[in-house]
XYZ file of C-alpha atoms in Angstrom:
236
model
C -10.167 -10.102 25.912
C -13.482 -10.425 24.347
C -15.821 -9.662 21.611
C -18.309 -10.259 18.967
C -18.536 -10.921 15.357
C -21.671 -10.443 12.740
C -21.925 -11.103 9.280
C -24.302 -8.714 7.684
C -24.706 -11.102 4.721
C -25.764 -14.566 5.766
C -26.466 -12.935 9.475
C -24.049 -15.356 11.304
C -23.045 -14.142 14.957
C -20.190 -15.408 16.701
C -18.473 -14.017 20.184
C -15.446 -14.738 22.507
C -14.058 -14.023 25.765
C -10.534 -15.322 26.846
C -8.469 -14.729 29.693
C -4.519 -15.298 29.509
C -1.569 -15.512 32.447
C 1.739 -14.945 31.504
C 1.184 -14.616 27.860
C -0.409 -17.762 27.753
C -3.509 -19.161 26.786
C -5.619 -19.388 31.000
C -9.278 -19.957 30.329
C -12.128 -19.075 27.431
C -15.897 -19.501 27.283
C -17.257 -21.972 24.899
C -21.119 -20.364 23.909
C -22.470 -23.390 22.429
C -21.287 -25.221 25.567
C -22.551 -21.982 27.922
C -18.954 -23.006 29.749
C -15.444 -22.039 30.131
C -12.324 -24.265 29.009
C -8.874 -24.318 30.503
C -6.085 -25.580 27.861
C -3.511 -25.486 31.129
C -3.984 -27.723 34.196
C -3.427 -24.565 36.563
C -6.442 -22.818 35.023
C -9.025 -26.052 35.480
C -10.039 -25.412 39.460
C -10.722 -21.659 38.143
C -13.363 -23.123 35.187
C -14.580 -25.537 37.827
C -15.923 -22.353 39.867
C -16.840 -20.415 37.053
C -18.619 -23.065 35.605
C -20.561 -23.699 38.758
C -22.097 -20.273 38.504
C -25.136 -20.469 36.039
C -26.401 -17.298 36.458
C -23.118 -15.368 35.570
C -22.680 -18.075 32.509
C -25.873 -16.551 31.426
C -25.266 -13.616 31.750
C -21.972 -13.169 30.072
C -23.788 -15.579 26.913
C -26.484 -12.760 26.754
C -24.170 -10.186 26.903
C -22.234 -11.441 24.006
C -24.842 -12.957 21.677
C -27.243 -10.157 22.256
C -25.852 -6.661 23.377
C -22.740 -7.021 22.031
C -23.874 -6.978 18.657
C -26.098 -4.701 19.151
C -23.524 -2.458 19.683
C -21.642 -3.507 16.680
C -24.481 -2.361 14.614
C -24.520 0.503 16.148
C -21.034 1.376 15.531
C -21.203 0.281 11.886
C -24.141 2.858 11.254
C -22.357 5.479 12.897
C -19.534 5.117 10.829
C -21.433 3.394 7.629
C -19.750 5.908 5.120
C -16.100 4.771 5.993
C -16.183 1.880 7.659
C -18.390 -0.085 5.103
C -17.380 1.582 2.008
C -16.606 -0.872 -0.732
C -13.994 0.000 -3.653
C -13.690 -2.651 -6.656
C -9.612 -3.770 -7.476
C -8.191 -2.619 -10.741
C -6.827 -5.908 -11.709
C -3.401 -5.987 -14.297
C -1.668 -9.049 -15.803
C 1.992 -7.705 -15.427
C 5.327 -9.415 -16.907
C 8.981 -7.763 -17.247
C 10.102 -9.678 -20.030
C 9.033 -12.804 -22.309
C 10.940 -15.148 -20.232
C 9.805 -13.461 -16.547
C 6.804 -14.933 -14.463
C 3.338 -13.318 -15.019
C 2.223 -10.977 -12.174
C -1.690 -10.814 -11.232
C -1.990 -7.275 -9.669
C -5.061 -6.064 -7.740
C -4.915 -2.681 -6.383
C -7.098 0.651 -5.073
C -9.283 -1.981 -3.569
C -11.528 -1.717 0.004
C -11.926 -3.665 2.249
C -8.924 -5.787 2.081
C -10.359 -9.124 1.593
C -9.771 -10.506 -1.853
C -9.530 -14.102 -3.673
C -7.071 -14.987 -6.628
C -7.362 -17.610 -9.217
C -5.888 -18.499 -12.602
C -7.357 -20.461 -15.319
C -5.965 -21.869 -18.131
C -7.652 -22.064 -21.600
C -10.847 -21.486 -19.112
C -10.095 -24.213 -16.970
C -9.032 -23.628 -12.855
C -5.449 -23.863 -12.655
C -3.783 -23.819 -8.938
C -0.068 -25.061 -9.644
C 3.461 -23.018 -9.812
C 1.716 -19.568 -7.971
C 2.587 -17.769 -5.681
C 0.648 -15.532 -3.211
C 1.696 -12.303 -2.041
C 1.407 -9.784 0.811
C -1.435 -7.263 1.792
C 0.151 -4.013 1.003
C -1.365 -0.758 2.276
C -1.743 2.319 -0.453
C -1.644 5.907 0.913
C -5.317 6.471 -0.076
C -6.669 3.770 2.922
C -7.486 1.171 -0.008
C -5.231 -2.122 -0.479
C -2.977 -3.931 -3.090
C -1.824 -7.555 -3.555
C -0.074 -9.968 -6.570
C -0.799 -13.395 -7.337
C 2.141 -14.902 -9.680
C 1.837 -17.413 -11.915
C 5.480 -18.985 -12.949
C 5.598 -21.063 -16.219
C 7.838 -21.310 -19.261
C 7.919 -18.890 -21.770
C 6.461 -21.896 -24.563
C 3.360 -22.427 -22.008
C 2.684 -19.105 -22.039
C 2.572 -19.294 -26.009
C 0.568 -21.843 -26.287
C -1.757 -21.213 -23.608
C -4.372 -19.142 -22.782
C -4.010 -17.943 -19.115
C -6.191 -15.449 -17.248
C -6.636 -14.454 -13.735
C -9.556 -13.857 -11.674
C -10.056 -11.580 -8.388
C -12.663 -11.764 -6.386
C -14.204 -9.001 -3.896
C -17.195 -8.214 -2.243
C -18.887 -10.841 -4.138
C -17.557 -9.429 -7.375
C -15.232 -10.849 -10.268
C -12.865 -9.227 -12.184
C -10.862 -11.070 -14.877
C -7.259 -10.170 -16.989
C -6.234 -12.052 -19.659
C -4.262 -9.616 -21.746
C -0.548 -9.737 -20.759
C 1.346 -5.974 -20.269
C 5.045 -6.997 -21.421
C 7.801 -4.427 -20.326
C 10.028 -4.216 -23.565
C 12.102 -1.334 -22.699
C 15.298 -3.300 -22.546
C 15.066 -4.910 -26.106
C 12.974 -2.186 -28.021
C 14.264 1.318 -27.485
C 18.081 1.574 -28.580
C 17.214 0.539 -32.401
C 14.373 2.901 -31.743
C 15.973 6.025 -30.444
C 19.199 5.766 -32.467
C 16.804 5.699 -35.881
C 14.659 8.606 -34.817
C 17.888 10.214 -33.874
C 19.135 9.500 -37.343
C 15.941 11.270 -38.882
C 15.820 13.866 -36.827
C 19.572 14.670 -38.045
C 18.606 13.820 -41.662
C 15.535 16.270 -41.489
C 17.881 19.156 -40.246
C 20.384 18.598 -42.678
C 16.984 18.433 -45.800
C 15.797 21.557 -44.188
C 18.518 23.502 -44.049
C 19.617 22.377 -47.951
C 16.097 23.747 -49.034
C 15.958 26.685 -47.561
C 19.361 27.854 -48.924
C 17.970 26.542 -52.250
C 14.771 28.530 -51.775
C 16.972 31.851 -50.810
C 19.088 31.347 -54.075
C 15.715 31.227 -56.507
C 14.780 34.844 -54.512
C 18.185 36.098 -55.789
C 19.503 35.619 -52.345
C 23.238 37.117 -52.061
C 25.609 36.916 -49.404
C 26.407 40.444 -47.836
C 29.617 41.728 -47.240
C 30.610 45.490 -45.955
C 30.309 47.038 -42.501
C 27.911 46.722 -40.047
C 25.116 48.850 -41.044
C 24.767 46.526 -43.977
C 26.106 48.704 -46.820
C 27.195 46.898 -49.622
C 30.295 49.074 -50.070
C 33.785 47.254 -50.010
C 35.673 50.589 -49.180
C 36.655 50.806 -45.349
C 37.574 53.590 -43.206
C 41.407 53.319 -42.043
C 42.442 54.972 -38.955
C 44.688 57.728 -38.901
C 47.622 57.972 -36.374
């Protein structure tokens, strides 16, 4: 297995090649040492040899430190519009409840490397959090939750905010989203139930009201609407 690495921002290179037996670890070149390394005691007469041979030493160093990345640019311009895309987090300060933890949530960003920290009252603040996992989002971009877990009285008194970091960029929450749909809603709905009842009830009472001052009268009779109380009575 081998490769090469470049960093496009501080223009850092770095390569590998590594060679394995029996899922394990055999032999791999060191490039600042131009020489290979055996971590197993099998593999060392192998390095010995390889070692021993300057010219292919240089050439596989060249190969990686040189045309290797060359290719990697390459292949990065060729596929510059998706492969080095960038799309900024949405960043949320999520919590269930008063007394639940407070959830840091980062999502819709790309690529997938992001930082999390906390402050409190706009000082760093590392203790009781908890990292989460990458999570994939069906678009291609990425999501992931830092929580923070302190005491409902520290959160009062406190001023906590969290800070993601991507592509060099910062983006900062510090207003907490509470769920309150399990203490709010039943005093809610019943009430605006109760109005809604109430408002029937007012609207109907009016509008009889209102008929009556028209010198509105019930009608009686058949169905054609006559106002006649005679009927017709079948004969046998």
């Amino acid at each position: 297995m081998y490769g090469c690495e470049f960093d496009d921002q501080t223009g850092e290179k770095n390569a590998f090649r590594q060679f394995g037996y029996d899922g394990e670890d055999f032999l791999h070149l060191d490039l600042k040492e131009s020489r290979y390394i055996s971590p197993v005691q099998q593999g060392i007469p192998s390095a010995q040899k390889w070692n021993n041979n300057k010219a292919n030493l240089e050439n596989d160093k060249q190969y990686l430190s040189t045309e290797c990345i060359e290719w990697l640019q390459k292949y990065l311009q060729y596929g510059k519009s998706s492969l080095q895309k960038t799309v900024s987090p949405q960043v949320s300060l999520l919590q269930k409840s008063s007394s639940s933890p407070v959830t840091c949530h980062a999502t819709g960003f790309y690529p997938s490397g992001v930082t999390f920290s906390w402050m409190k009252n706009g000082q760093d603040h590392d203790e009781d959090v908890d990292l989460g996992e990458l999570l994939p989002n069906e678009d291609g971009t990425f999501q992931k939750t830092s929580t923070l877990n302190v005491k409902p009285e520290e959160l009062k008194k406190n001023k906590f905010s969290c800070v993601v970091e991507h592509q060099g960029k910062t983006k900062t929450a510090n207003e907490i989203m509470t769920n309150t749909g399990e203490s709010v809603p039943i005093g809610i709905i019943v009430g605006a139930l109760a109005a809604v009842v109430l408002l029937v009830v007012i609207g109907v009472a009016g509008y009889m009201v209102y008929q009556k001052k028209k010198g509105f009268k019930p009608v009686s009779g058949s169905d054609d609407g006559s106002n006649s109380s005679a009927h017709t009575v079948p004969q046998a």
